[in-house]
Amino acid sequence: MDDDQVDLTMAELKTSTSLNSSMCATVEENRELYKLLGLLAEHPDLQMNATNCSTLSKIEEDHTKVTALVVGSLFYAYFTPFVFVTGILGNSVSLSVFLCKSMRHLSASTYLAALSTSDLMVLIFYVLTEWLIRGVPVLSPDTKVTFMHVNGACQVIMYFHYVSRFLSAWLVVAFTVERYIGVCHPLHRRHICSPTSTKKIVFGFTVFSLVINIFKPLLSVVHDVELWGPMCTTYPQHRQLSFVLDSIYAVFITFIPFVIITVINILIIRRLVKHNRQQRLVRVVTEESVLRLEFTSILLVVSFCFVALNLPYFAIWCKLFLTSRFVNVQTFEDPDELDYFRGLALITRAIFCMNYCINFFLYSITGAYFRRQLRALFHYRSARYKQHSPCQGYCMHGSLQNSDSHSKNSLRRESVKSLRMTSTPQTWL
């Protein structure tokens, strides 16, 4: 799903020539407008006829289309850095929480830690790279970004871009299936949803993603494109093959995950509603059932946002992608219409990028256990900082010297006992 790469769709190349034609069209339209305004000034009593009205309507419509491209470019240029910084901080904190001692052995934490890692890779190899190429020239027209014009860097960045986006999408699918088994088939969750099985699944998806996307660096090269100059694009002789493989890639990171996630979430919600009715009759609520519901709620919110943030950009991308030179679908009769959809694509792409920065906030809102571990993580680091400060270290050293070994052993036993009592049940995860 990548109109962001020039080699995936030739719509960008079409617009390179259409920009000049649209500028000429704008000059002609301005002349028409000045002529019409001059005529109205000379003849104030002149009645507007159908021709005059249609001319004004056409100029207003074309101005709206050009404005959409300008607004889209500015929105993308200013909003994307906020998404990048928020995503780097949020995913780093989430990864630290899911890898802490009390959560790292849970199967759900393994999926979410892997998802945080893949989202970090997407932010670096996709969001940041695309913003440097497309956003920086909008903010600073004199700045030239040329790091993708080097063979080697071009192939490596494109490879990890494809790998990370594929892995991010399918980790959400894997987590959805895992929660479906845990909720709808509880008798099988001990074997299928064990921490060992989860690590094998994550490892398998990682290897599969690394292998299946090897085509992208093999077909990519820095090539001089007419009217654009050097670009990281596809070998000219392999454009048809690249078009087909990119189309398959787009389907596998968008449409297929959408269908799987939507169907399974409906089944999970149906099961939860039925289970909730039974719980009201029995009136028995255990810590295990509460935590199971919490992680399932996290899944539902994350998967819903995944579909909601991806869908608008996917729809606009399909509209642009079908205008590629390899598909004989002339949907855009006029270049300004293509510019209008390019503006919409930039806006929806910026919104789509939120998918890689929003998960931390979703975990914090829906996960009480996540919030508790987050507070514990910061409290632990704060305590370690105080312990290593000179005054605090001296005071602690003195107090420990005055305490006897019996009291220290007793304190350790109480701490271990407390941890055992408050730890999360693992059988259902």
Tab-separated table of C-alpha atoms in Angstrom, residues 102-249:
chain	number	residue	atom	x	y	z
A	102	SER	CA	6.395	-9.058	36.092
A	103	MET	CA	5.147	-9.020	32.465
A	104	ARG	CA	7.825	-10.413	30.173
A	105	HIS	CA	6.717	-14.040	30.743
A	106	LEU	CA	3.101	-13.388	29.683
A	107	SER	CA	2.120	-14.368	26.156
A	108	ALA	CA	0.096	-11.198	25.607
A	109	SER	CA	3.104	-9.103	26.648
A	110	THR	CA	5.259	-10.927	24.085
A	111	TYR	CA	2.898	-9.908	21.275
A	112	LEU	CA	2.630	-6.312	22.483
A	113	ALA	CA	6.394	-5.984	23.014
A	114	ALA	CA	6.975	-7.265	19.472
A	115	LEU	CA	4.320	-4.846	18.175
A	116	SER	CA	6.043	-1.925	19.938
A	117	THR	CA	9.352	-2.944	18.349
A	118	SER	CA	7.898	-3.198	14.846
A	119	ASP	CA	6.123	0.157	15.285
A	120	LEU	CA	9.450	1.746	16.242
A	121	MET	CA	10.967	0.341	13.046
A	122	VAL	CA	8.046	1.684	10.976
A	123	LEU	CA	8.466	5.128	12.524
A	124	ILE	CA	12.170	5.190	11.624
A	125	PHE	CA	12.205	3.515	8.202
A	126	TYR	CA	8.818	4.714	6.908
A	127	VAL	CA	7.356	7.702	8.747
A	128	LEU	CA	10.610	9.610	9.241
A	129	THR	CA	12.004	8.736	5.809
A	130	GLU	CA	8.840	9.759	3.975
A	131	TRP	CA	8.614	12.993	5.951
A	132	LEU	CA	12.211	13.897	5.098
A	133	ILE	CA	11.483	13.291	1.416
A	134	ARG	CA	8.018	14.857	1.209
A	135	GLY	CA	7.602	17.087	4.252
A	136	VAL	CA	10.935	18.893	4.555
A	137	PRO	CA	10.786	20.397	1.020
A	138	VAL	CA	7.402	21.895	1.926
A	139	LEU	CA	8.791	23.542	5.070
A	140	SER	CA	12.104	24.509	3.451
A	141	PRO	CA	11.895	24.588	-0.370
A	142	ASP	CA	15.646	25.157	-0.735
A	143	THR	CA	16.523	22.021	1.242
A	144	LYS	CA	17.462	18.958	-0.795
A	145	VAL	CA	17.154	15.530	0.825
A	146	THR	CA	19.465	13.158	-1.033
A	147	PHE	CA	20.170	10.262	1.350
A	148	MET	CA	17.839	8.014	-0.689
A	149	HIS	CA	19.777	8.800	-3.848
A	150	VAL	CA	22.599	6.466	-2.788
A	151	ASN	CA	22.589	2.822	-3.819
A	152	GLY	CA	22.754	0.722	-0.684
A	153	ALA	CA	20.887	3.174	1.519
A	154	CYS	CA	17.997	3.056	-0.952
A	155	GLN	CA	17.707	-0.741	-0.831
A	156	VAL	CA	18.230	-1.119	2.945
A	157	ILE	CA	15.660	1.528	3.884
A	158	MET	CA	13.083	0.182	1.436
A	159	TYR	CA	13.635	-3.367	2.719
A	160	PHE	CA	13.136	-2.569	6.414
A	161	HIS	CA	10.263	-0.268	5.511
A	162	TYR	CA	8.424	-3.171	3.883
A	163	VAL	CA	9.425	-5.695	6.568
A	164	SER	CA	8.348	-3.527	9.507
A	165	ARG	CA	4.963	-2.589	8.039
A	166	PHE	CA	4.191	-6.185	7.110
A	167	LEU	CA	5.225	-7.395	10.566
A	168	SER	CA	3.266	-4.680	12.371
A	169	ALA	CA	0.043	-5.552	10.559
A	170	TRP	CA	0.339	-9.297	11.080
A	171	LEU	CA	1.324	-9.038	14.747
A	172	VAL	CA	-2.039	-7.364	15.330
A	173	VAL	CA	-3.663	-10.284	13.496
A	174	ALA	CA	-1.695	-12.834	15.562
A	175	PHE	CA	-2.647	-11.115	18.817
A	176	THR	CA	-6.282	-11.078	17.687
A	177	VAL	CA	-6.221	-14.825	16.988
A	178	GLU	CA	-4.525	-15.472	20.348
A	179	ARG	CA	-7.217	-13.551	22.210
A	180	TYR	CA	-9.917	-15.356	20.206
A	181	ILE	CA	-8.530	-18.714	21.352
A	182	GLY	CA	-8.244	-17.473	24.935
A	183	VAL	CA	-11.834	-16.201	25.009
A	184	CYS	CA	-13.722	-18.618	22.761
A	185	HIS	CA	-11.678	-21.816	23.202
A	186	PRO	CA	-10.339	-21.655	26.773
A	187	LEU	CA	-9.533	-25.382	26.906
A	188	HIS	CA	-6.882	-24.967	24.177
A	189	ARG	CA	-5.258	-21.792	25.470
A	190	ARG	CA	-2.834	-23.587	27.809
A	191	HIS	CA	-1.170	-25.308	24.840
A	192	ILE	CA	-1.571	-22.773	22.023
A	193	CYS	CA	-1.250	-19.545	24.039
A	194	SER	CA	1.703	-20.498	26.222
A	195	PRO	CA	4.698	-18.102	26.403
A	196	THR	CA	6.878	-20.605	24.523
A	197	SER	CA	4.357	-20.957	21.691
A	198	THR	CA	3.949	-17.194	21.502
A	199	LYS	CA	7.684	-16.624	21.114
A	200	LYS	CA	7.791	-19.224	18.339
A	201	ILE	CA	4.891	-17.522	16.543
A	202	VAL	CA	6.513	-14.081	16.785
A	203	PHE	CA	9.823	-15.499	15.581
A	204	GLY	CA	8.072	-17.270	12.714
A	205	PHE	CA	6.311	-14.085	11.582
A	206	THR	CA	9.596	-12.167	11.762
A	207	VAL	CA	11.446	-14.696	9.598
A	208	PHE	CA	8.538	-14.902	7.147
A	209	SER	CA	8.443	-11.105	6.853
A	210	LEU	CA	12.198	-10.942	6.239
A	211	VAL	CA	11.964	-13.583	3.490
A	212	ILE	CA	8.740	-12.518	1.765
A	213	ASN	CA	9.853	-8.883	1.343
A	214	ILE	CA	13.290	-9.617	-0.099
A	215	PHE	CA	11.907	-8.731	-3.532
A	216	LYS	CA	11.868	-5.022	-2.751
A	217	PRO	CA	15.626	-4.358	-2.426
A	218	LEU	CA	16.298	-6.710	-5.350
A	219	LEU	CA	14.028	-4.649	-7.625
A	220	SER	CA	15.042	-1.214	-6.309
A	221	VAL	CA	17.748	1.056	-7.679
A	222	VAL	CA	18.669	4.732	-7.771
A	223	HIS	CA	17.588	5.804	-11.234
A	224	ASP	CA	17.401	9.137	-13.081
A	225	VAL	CA	13.739	9.866	-13.690
A	226	GLU	CA	12.811	12.482	-16.257
A	227	LEU	CA	11.686	15.767	-14.680
A	228	TRP	CA	12.503	14.394	-11.200
A	229	GLY	CA	16.209	13.572	-11.247
A	230	PRO	CA	17.767	10.688	-9.256
A	231	MET	CA	15.218	8.679	-7.291
A	232	CYS	CA	15.051	5.417	-5.353
A	233	THR	CA	12.694	3.558	-7.643
A	234	THR	CA	12.269	0.290	-9.553
A	235	TYR	CA	14.475	-0.956	-12.354
A	236	PRO	CA	12.783	0.266	-15.579
A	237	GLN	CA	12.782	-3.250	-17.050
A	238	HIS	CA	11.096	-4.706	-13.922
A	239	ARG	CA	8.312	-2.172	-13.379
A	240	GLN	CA	5.559	-4.565	-14.419
A	241	LEU	CA	6.813	-7.234	-11.989
A	242	SER	CA	7.210	-4.671	-9.216
A	243	PHE	CA	3.671	-3.434	-9.852
A	244	VAL	CA	2.257	-6.944	-9.393
A	245	LEU	CA	4.305	-7.722	-6.264
A	246	ASP	CA	3.486	-4.361	-4.676
A	247	SER	CA	-0.198	-4.940	-5.357
A	248	ILE	CA	0.007	-8.312	-3.577
A	249	TYR	CA	1.917	-6.683	-0.720
